[in-house]
Amino acid sequence: MEMFNFSAGEASRINRALGFIGTKEVDLDQLAERTLIIKTENFEDEWAQLAPYYANLGLENSNARLVFDTSKAGGHKILINKAAISGLSYIHALITEVVHLGNLSRYNADHGNVYRLEPEQAIADYYYEFLLWTRFQAMKIATRAHALVSWHEVNGEAPPEDGRYRFAPVTFPGDTLKASLQRLSTARDMTAWREEYWDLLEELALYLGRLAFYQQAARPGDIDEQFPEDLIEKTVGLENCLPLYASLQCSRDYGEWRVQKQNLRRAIVAMQEQGKQQFRLDS
């Protein structure tokens, strides 16, 4: 991948981070020569110039943006917001977009131009479940790459002698997830509840993706003492949320997501039904 405005040290760390992505997770060989990575001081201005030609896909954030070309031989860009970088955070931001690029390339090949998806077709083609999964997958892989690059910054070039990386205890950011759960729990009616619901699902995908680097089983309370179990039970049902997490964990690459996509939808619908039931009981 060609890089602009990165130092030699930053480029070296990026290449190391790319090496921590599994070959089944992202086919870097197919993407590397066609992808340009730019660290920019004019992030919003550059995105504004591109916006008329590239509609939002539902994965945009303030740290980095992917410019995804749907043609088979087209070139892609990843813009990194220099103002949002702190320490090695550019590693996390970049790997997130690289994972989205790999997943979008596979989805686009299966279903056609993602910029032209009509709402009914998006539902039929599981696009919204795809967005949740790629958020989860990108967070998991970016967390891995950032953690391992950080480990080597401290411990040197050589990997651990026994091949096992060990990390200090981690605190998992959960404030945005809790805030989303609170808004959902205080929704005045079902219409307001639905408006908050997909925001919650996006926050869940990010939160669970971060946890998934550290655990194999769908037991978030085992590693996060602040896991908001009671709020989740109250709003969408813990027995519905945990199968969602399990299905996301099983979707280790795009092919496995295709197998799990119906299970993801079942969990999402079950969580929504729990919310509907609460309003039925209150009426």
mmCIF file of C-alpha atoms in Angstrom:
data_model
loop_
_atom_site.group_PDB
_atom_site.id
_atom_site.type_symbol
_atom_site.label_atom_id
_atom_site.label_comp_id
_atom_site.label_asym_id
_atom_site.label_seq_id
_atom_site.Cartn_x
_atom_site.Cartn_y
_atom_site.Cartn_z
ATOM 1 C CA MET A 1 0.000 0.000 0.000
ATOM 2 C CA GLU A 2 1.322 3.398 -0.970
ATOM 3 C CA MET A 3 1.557 5.891 1.900
ATOM 4 C CA PHE A 4 1.745 9.683 1.886
ATOM 5 C CA ASN A 5 2.770 12.018 4.735
ATOM 6 C CA PHE A 6 3.925 9.203 7.017
ATOM 7 C CA SER A 7 7.392 9.058 8.527
ATOM 8 C CA ALA A 8 9.640 6.041 7.912
ATOM 9 C CA GLY A 9 8.920 4.862 11.456
ATOM 10 C CA GLU A 10 5.170 5.196 11.001
ATOM 11 C CA ALA A 11 5.291 3.335 7.679
ATOM 12 C CA SER A 12 7.285 0.538 9.301
ATOM 13 C CA ARG A 13 4.721 0.192 12.099
ATOM 14 C CA ILE A 14 1.867 0.201 9.593
ATOM 15 C CA ASN A 15 3.492 -2.610 7.625
ATOM 16 C CA ARG A 16 3.969 -4.563 10.834
ATOM 17 C CA ALA A 17 0.316 -4.000 11.734
ATOM 18 C CA LEU A 18 -0.829 -5.213 8.301
ATOM 19 C CA GLY A 19 1.085 -8.412 8.987
ATOM 20 C CA PHE A 20 -1.186 -9.091 11.966
ATOM 21 C CA ILE A 21 -4.233 -9.388 9.673
ATOM 22 C CA GLY A 22 -5.050 -12.969 8.723
ATOM 23 C CA THR A 23 -5.048 -13.874 5.051
ATOM 24 C CA LYS A 24 -8.654 -15.101 5.269
ATOM 25 C CA GLU A 25 -9.695 -11.918 7.090
ATOM 26 C CA VAL A 26 -8.519 -9.540 4.347
ATOM 27 C CA ASP A 27 -6.968 -10.419 0.990
ATOM 28 C CA LEU A 28 -4.255 -7.779 1.118
ATOM 29 C CA ASP A 29 -2.612 -9.100 -2.054
ATOM 30 C CA GLN A 30 -5.702 -8.071 -4.026
ATOM 31 C CA LEU A 31 -5.921 -4.623 -2.444
ATOM 32 C CA ALA A 32 -2.399 -3.424 -1.657
ATOM 33 C CA GLU A 33 -1.403 -2.146 -5.110
ATOM 34 C CA ARG A 34 -4.729 -0.334 -5.549
ATOM 35 C CA THR A 35 -4.887 1.412 -2.163
ATOM 36 C CA LEU A 36 -3.443 4.800 -1.279
ATOM 37 C CA ILE A 37 -3.169 5.854 2.376
ATOM 38 C CA ILE A 38 -2.959 9.586 3.100
ATOM 39 C CA LYS A 39 -2.452 11.309 6.445
ATOM 40 C CA THR A 40 -4.011 14.719 6.030
ATOM 41 C CA GLU A 41 -4.265 17.954 7.990
ATOM 42 C CA ASN A 42 -7.349 18.927 5.939
ATOM 43 C CA PHE A 43 -9.485 15.877 6.659
ATOM 44 C CA GLU A 44 -12.928 17.476 6.567
ATOM 45 C CA ASP A 45 -12.146 19.599 3.508
ATOM 46 C CA GLU A 46 -10.831 16.626 1.548
ATOM 47 C CA TRP A 47 -13.817 14.510 2.484
ATOM 48 C CA ALA A 48 -16.188 17.319 1.508
ATOM 49 C CA GLN A 49 -14.611 17.365 -1.951
ATOM 50 C CA LEU A 50 -15.107 13.621 -2.336
ATOM 51 C CA ALA A 51 -18.580 13.414 -0.793
ATOM 52 C CA PRO A 52 -20.511 14.304 -3.991
ATOM 53 C CA TYR A 53 -18.954 11.271 -5.702
ATOM 54 C CA TYR A 54 -18.945 8.758 -2.820
ATOM 55 C CA ALA A 55 -22.097 8.491 -0.743
ATOM 56 C CA ASN A 56 -21.908 7.479 2.898
ATOM 57 C CA LEU A 57 -21.981 3.717 3.370
ATOM 58 C CA GLY A 58 -22.786 3.658 7.092
ATOM 59 C CA LEU A 59 -19.200 3.170 8.310
ATOM 60 C CA GLU A 60 -17.922 6.747 8.455
ATOM 61 C CA ASN A 61 -16.123 8.169 11.504
ATOM 62 C CA SER A 62 -14.016 11.190 12.438
ATOM 63 C CA ASN A 63 -10.674 9.330 12.662
ATOM 64 C CA ALA A 64 -10.409 8.046 9.101
ATOM 65 C CA ARG A 65 -12.511 7.632 5.963
ATOM 66 C CA LEU A 66 -12.472 4.994 3.272
ATOM 67 C CA VAL A 67 -12.949 6.055 -0.346
ATOM 68 C CA PHE A 68 -14.195 2.784 -1.835
ATOM 69 C CA ASP A 69 -14.122 2.284 -5.596
ATOM 70 C CA THR A 70 -16.623 -0.359 -6.706
ATOM 71 C CA SER A 71 -14.946 -1.216 -10.030
ATOM 72 C CA LYS A 72 -12.777 -4.345 -10.194
ATOM 73 C CA ALA A 73 -9.591 -2.474 -11.088
ATOM 74 C CA GLY A 74 -10.434 0.784 -9.319
ATOM 75 C CA GLY A 75 -8.165 2.535 -6.837
ATOM 76 C CA HIS A 76 -9.125 3.061 -3.202
ATOM 77 C CA LYS A 77 -8.065 5.747 -0.732
ATOM 78 C CA ILE A 78 -7.922 5.826 3.047
ATOM 79 C CA LEU A 79 -7.774 9.292 4.589
ATOM 80 C CA ILE A 80 -6.309 9.461 8.100
ATOM 81 C CA ASN A 81 -7.247 12.521 10.140
ATOM 82 C CA LYS A 82 -3.962 13.873 11.503
ATOM 83 C CA ALA A 83 -5.810 15.987 14.074
ATOM 84 C CA ALA A 84 -7.374 12.861 15.587
ATOM 85 C CA ILE A 85 -4.093 10.956 15.969
ATOM 86 C CA SER A 86 -2.609 10.389 19.399
ATOM 87 C CA GLY A 87 0.399 8.124 19.853
ATOM 88 C CA LEU A 88 -0.166 4.928 17.888
ATOM 89 C CA SER A 89 -3.869 5.548 17.345
ATOM 90 C CA TYR A 90 -3.235 5.885 13.598
ATOM 91 C CA ILE A 91 -2.615 2.116 13.601
ATOM 92 C CA HIS A 92 -6.091 1.427 14.972
ATOM 93 C CA ALA A 93 -7.736 3.956 12.647
ATOM 94 C CA LEU A 94 -5.996 2.620 9.545
ATOM 95 C CA ILE A 95 -6.521 -1.089 10.219
ATOM 96 C CA THR A 96 -10.211 -0.411 10.856
ATOM 97 C CA GLU A 97 -10.563 1.026 7.342
ATOM 98 C CA VAL A 98 -8.454 -1.722 5.766
ATOM 99 C CA VAL A 99 -10.786 -4.352 7.243
ATOM 100 C CA HIS A 100 -13.835 -2.450 5.987
ATOM 101 C CA LEU A 101 -12.205 -2.240 2.562
ATOM 102 C CA GLY A 102 -11.631 -5.989 2.436
ATOM 103 C CA ASN A 103 -15.162 -6.788 3.572
ATOM 104 C CA LEU A 104 -16.811 -4.252 1.262
ATOM 105 C CA SER A 105 -14.859 -5.633 -1.670
ATOM 106 C CA ARG A 106 -16.271 -9.111 -1.003
ATOM 107 C CA TYR A 107 -19.814 -7.851 -0.392
ATOM 108 C CA ASN A 108 -19.701 -5.645 -3.476
ATOM 109 C CA ALA A 109 -18.576 -8.613 -5.603
ATOM 110 C CA ASP A 110 -21.523 -10.659 -4.329
ATOM 111 C CA HIS A 111 -24.302 -8.068 -4.459
ATOM 112 C CA GLY A 112 -23.310 -5.360 -6.894
ATOM 113 C CA ASN A 113 -22.593 -1.662 -6.427
ATOM 114 C CA VAL A 114 -23.097 -0.869 -2.724
ATOM 115 C CA TYR A 115 -23.706 2.800 -3.515
ATOM 116 C CA ARG A 116 -26.852 1.845 -5.452
ATOM 117 C CA LEU A 117 -28.504 -0.395 -2.872
ATOM 118 C CA GLU A 118 -32.156 0.481 -2.402
ATOM 119 C CA PRO A 119 -33.568 -0.051 1.128
ATOM 120 C CA GLU A 120 -35.578 -3.134 0.159
ATOM 121 C CA GLN A 121 -32.594 -4.712 -1.569
ATOM 122 C CA ALA A 122 -30.337 -3.827 1.378
ATOM 123 C CA ILE A 123 -32.691 -5.750 3.675
ATOM 124 C CA ALA A 124 -32.900 -8.704 1.281
ATOM 125 C CA ASP A 125 -29.107 -8.807 0.952
ATOM 126 C CA TYR A 126 -28.471 -8.499 4.720
ATOM 127 C CA TYR A 127 -26.600 -5.220 4.250
ATOM 128 C CA TYR A 128 -27.439 -3.882 7.707
ATOM 129 C CA GLU A 129 -26.269 -7.110 9.341
ATOM 130 C CA PHE A 130 -23.139 -6.823 7.210
ATOM 131 C CA LEU A 131 -22.487 -3.311 8.535
ATOM 132 C CA LEU A 132 -22.749 -4.515 12.130
ATOM 133 C CA TRP A 133 -20.469 -7.452 11.454
ATOM 134 C CA THR A 134 -17.771 -5.425 9.681
ATOM 135 C CA ARG A 135 -17.813 -2.899 12.567
ATOM 136 C CA PHE A 136 -17.292 -5.777 14.991
ATOM 137 C CA GLN A 137 -14.639 -7.440 12.834
ATOM 138 C CA ALA A 138 -12.754 -4.202 12.206
ATOM 139 C CA MET A 139 -12.702 -3.367 15.925
ATOM 140 C CA LYS A 140 -11.463 -6.841 16.823
ATOM 141 C CA ILE A 141 -8.672 -6.870 14.232
ATOM 142 C CA ALA A 142 -7.673 -3.219 14.800
ATOM 143 C CA THR A 143 -7.499 -3.869 18.554
ATOM 144 C CA ARG A 144 -5.257 -6.862 17.859
ATOM 145 C CA ALA A 145 -2.955 -4.967 15.517
ATOM 146 C CA HIS A 146 -2.686 -1.971 17.855
ATOM 147 C CA ALA A 147 -1.974 -4.190 20.884
ATOM 148 C CA LEU A 148 0.699 -6.219 19.099
ATOM 149 C CA VAL A 149 2.416 -3.199 17.538
ATOM 150 C CA SER A 150 2.399 -1.554 20.984
ATOM 151 C CA TRP A 151 3.917 -4.714 22.489
ATOM 152 C CA HIS A 152 6.788 -4.633 19.997
ATOM 153 C CA GLU A 153 7.385 -0.943 20.649
ATOM 154 C CA VAL A 154 8.143 -1.853 24.259
ATOM 155 C CA ASN A 155 9.746 -5.279 23.849
ATOM 156 C CA GLY A 156 11.632 -5.050 20.569
ATOM 157 C CA GLU A 157 11.441 -6.715 17.174
ATOM 158 C CA ALA A 158 11.525 -10.365 18.223
ATOM 159 C CA PRO A 159 8.242 -12.111 19.110
ATOM 160 C CA PRO A 160 7.842 -13.840 22.508
ATOM 161 C CA GLU A 161 10.026 -16.931 22.803
ATOM 162 C CA ASP A 162 7.029 -19.152 23.527
ATOM 163 C CA GLY A 163 4.942 -17.484 20.807
ATOM 164 C CA ARG A 164 2.388 -16.162 23.310
ATOM 165 C CA TYR A 165 1.846 -12.425 23.757
ATOM 166 C CA ARG A 166 0.863 -11.307 27.254
ATOM 167 C CA PHE A 167 -0.784 -8.017 28.134
ATOM 168 C CA ALA A 168 -1.489 -6.025 31.272
ATOM 169 C CA PRO A 169 -5.102 -5.865 32.507
ATOM 170 C CA VAL A 170 -7.261 -3.766 30.197
ATOM 171 C CA THR A 171 -10.092 -1.360 30.938
ATOM 172 C CA PHE A 172 -12.821 -1.487 28.314
ATOM 173 C CA PRO A 173 -14.447 1.843 27.366
ATOM 174 C CA GLY A 174 -18.174 1.419 27.867
ATOM 175 C CA ASP A 175 -19.572 4.896 28.483
ATOM 176 C CA THR A 176 -21.035 5.335 24.996
ATOM 177 C CA LEU A 177 -22.659 1.897 25.173
ATOM 178 C CA LYS A 178 -24.174 2.669 28.571
ATOM 179 C CA ALA A 179 -25.411 6.050 27.353
ATOM 180 C CA SER A 180 -27.077 4.385 24.375
ATOM 181 C CA LEU A 181 -28.723 1.813 26.654
ATOM 182 C CA GLN A 182 -29.953 4.604 28.915
ATOM 183 C CA ARG A 183 -31.521 6.456 26.008
ATOM 184 C CA LEU A 184 -33.192 3.253 24.867
ATOM 185 C CA SER A 185 -34.529 2.509 28.355
ATOM 186 C CA THR A 186 -36.124 5.969 28.624
ATOM 187 C CA ALA A 187 -37.633 6.073 25.112
ATOM 188 C CA ARG A 188 -41.109 7.574 25.359
ATOM 189 C CA ASP A 189 -42.694 5.303 22.734
ATOM 190 C CA MET A 190 -41.860 2.573 20.237
ATOM 191 C CA THR A 191 -41.061 5.064 17.492
ATOM 192 C CA ALA A 192 -38.429 6.746 19.655
ATOM 193 C CA TRP A 193 -37.173 3.306 20.740
ATOM 194 C CA ARG A 194 -36.601 2.221 17.131
ATOM 195 C CA GLU A 195 -34.662 5.405 16.405
ATOM 196 C CA GLU A 196 -32.244 4.585 19.217
ATOM 197 C CA TYR A 197 -32.108 0.847 18.554
ATOM 198 C CA TRP A 198 -29.715 0.792 15.612
ATOM 199 C CA ASP A 199 -27.438 3.268 17.382
ATOM 200 C CA LEU A 200 -27.303 0.749 20.228
ATOM 201 C CA LEU A 201 -26.502 -2.102 17.835
ATOM 202 C CA GLU A 202 -23.593 -0.104 16.396
ATOM 203 C CA GLU A 203 -22.252 0.629 19.868
ATOM 204 C CA LEU A 204 -22.645 -3.041 20.821
ATOM 205 C CA ALA A 205 -20.735 -4.136 17.715
ATOM 206 C CA LEU A 206 -17.812 -1.861 18.623
ATOM 207 C CA TYR A 207 -17.819 -2.778 22.310
ATOM 208 C CA LEU A 208 -18.069 -6.525 21.664
ATOM 209 C CA GLY A 209 -15.461 -6.325 18.914
ATOM 210 C CA ARG A 210 -12.967 -4.900 21.385
ATOM 211 C CA LEU A 211 -13.745 -7.668 23.871
ATOM 212 C CA ALA A 212 -13.487 -10.352 21.202
ATOM 213 C CA PHE A 213 -9.726 -9.884 20.854
ATOM 214 C CA TYR A 214 -9.333 -10.972 24.471
ATOM 215 C CA GLN A 215 -11.855 -13.816 24.714
ATOM 216 C CA GLN A 216 -13.110 -16.763 22.670
ATOM 217 C CA ALA A 217 -16.455 -17.367 24.389
ATOM 218 C CA ALA A 218 -19.480 -15.052 24.480
ATOM 219 C CA ARG A 219 -19.084 -14.164 28.166
ATOM 220 C CA PRO A 220 -18.354 -10.421 28.328
ATOM 221 C CA GLY A 221 -18.812 -10.255 32.099
ATOM 222 C CA ASP A 222 -15.788 -12.556 32.540
ATOM 223 C CA ILE A 223 -13.350 -9.880 31.388
ATOM 224 C CA ASP A 224 -15.240 -6.617 31.904
ATOM 225 C CA GLU A 225 -16.388 -6.009 35.453
ATOM 226 C CA GLN A 226 -18.373 -2.994 34.220
ATOM 227 C CA PHE A 227 -20.351 -4.964 31.626
ATOM 228 C CA PRO A 228 -23.865 -3.385 31.761
ATOM 229 C CA GLU A 229 -25.711 -6.682 32.172
ATOM 230 C CA ASP A 230 -28.738 -5.225 33.979
ATOM 231 C CA LEU A 231 -29.319 -2.480 31.423
ATOM 232 C CA ILE A 232 -29.000 -4.928 28.548
ATOM 233 C CA GLU A 233 -31.460 -7.288 30.230
ATOM 234 C CA LYS A 234 -33.904 -4.437 30.746
ATOM 235 C CA THR A 235 -33.777 -3.090 27.195
ATOM 236 C CA VAL A 236 -33.074 -5.933 24.742
ATOM 237 C CA GLY A 237 -32.650 -9.049 26.857
ATOM 238 C CA LEU A 238 -29.325 -10.623 27.801
ATOM 239 C CA GLU A 239 -30.471 -13.980 26.391
ATOM 240 C CA ASN A 240 -30.864 -12.235 23.011
ATOM 241 C CA CYS A 241 -27.665 -10.181 23.167
ATOM 242 C CA LEU A 242 -25.314 -13.078 23.953
ATOM 243 C CA PRO A 243 -26.326 -15.089 20.847
ATOM 244 C CA LEU A 244 -25.626 -11.939 18.809
ATOM 245 C CA TYR A 245 -22.132 -11.845 20.297
ATOM 246 C CA ALA A 246 -21.639 -15.566 19.686
ATOM 247 C CA SER A 247 -22.671 -15.263 16.028
ATOM 248 C CA LEU A 248 -20.340 -12.306 15.536
ATOM 249 C CA GLN A 249 -17.495 -14.279 17.095
ATOM 250 C CA CYS A 250 -18.182 -17.228 14.779
ATOM 251 C CA SER A 251 -17.987 -14.913 11.753
ATOM 252 C CA ARG A 252 -14.197 -14.839 11.602
ATOM 253 C CA ASP A 253 -14.121 -13.904 7.930
ATOM 254 C CA TYR A 254 -16.520 -12.927 5.153
ATOM 255 C CA GLY A 255 -17.290 -16.523 4.205
ATOM 256 C CA GLU A 256 -18.252 -17.356 7.779
ATOM 257 C CA TRP A 257 -20.350 -14.178 7.992
ATOM 258 C CA ARG A 258 -22.403 -15.457 5.060
ATOM 259 C CA VAL A 259 -23.089 -18.609 7.079
ATOM 260 C CA GLN A 260 -23.988 -16.650 10.225
ATOM 261 C CA LYS A 261 -25.963 -13.747 8.733
ATOM 262 C CA GLN A 262 -29.360 -15.356 9.360
ATOM 263 C CA ASN A 263 -28.403 -16.033 12.997
ATOM 264 C CA LEU A 264 -27.400 -12.384 13.339
ATOM 265 C CA ARG A 265 -30.770 -11.285 12.002
ATOM 266 C CA ARG A 266 -32.603 -13.637 14.381
ATOM 267 C CA ALA A 267 -30.759 -12.144 17.357
ATOM 268 C CA ILE A 268 -31.419 -8.592 16.167
ATOM 269 C CA VAL A 269 -35.120 -9.315 15.712
ATOM 270 C CA ALA A 270 -35.326 -11.029 19.107
ATOM 271 C CA MET A 271 -33.760 -7.987 20.771
ATOM 272 C CA GLN A 272 -36.243 -5.734 19.012
ATOM 273 C CA GLU A 273 -39.160 -7.945 20.065
ATOM 274 C CA GLN A 274 -38.048 -7.581 23.678
ATOM 275 C CA GLY A 275 -38.383 -3.820 23.321
ATOM 276 C CA LYS A 276 -41.824 -4.152 21.772
ATOM 277 C CA GLN A 277 -42.905 -6.399 24.624
ATOM 278 C CA GLN A 278 -41.913 -3.770 27.164
ATOM 279 C CA PHE A 279 -44.205 -1.212 25.524
ATOM 280 C CA ARG A 280 -47.037 -3.744 25.355
ATOM 281 C CA LEU A 281 -46.696 -4.331 29.101
ATOM 282 C CA ASP A 282 -46.693 -0.588 29.783
ATOM 283 C CA SER A 283 -49.774 0.103 27.627
#
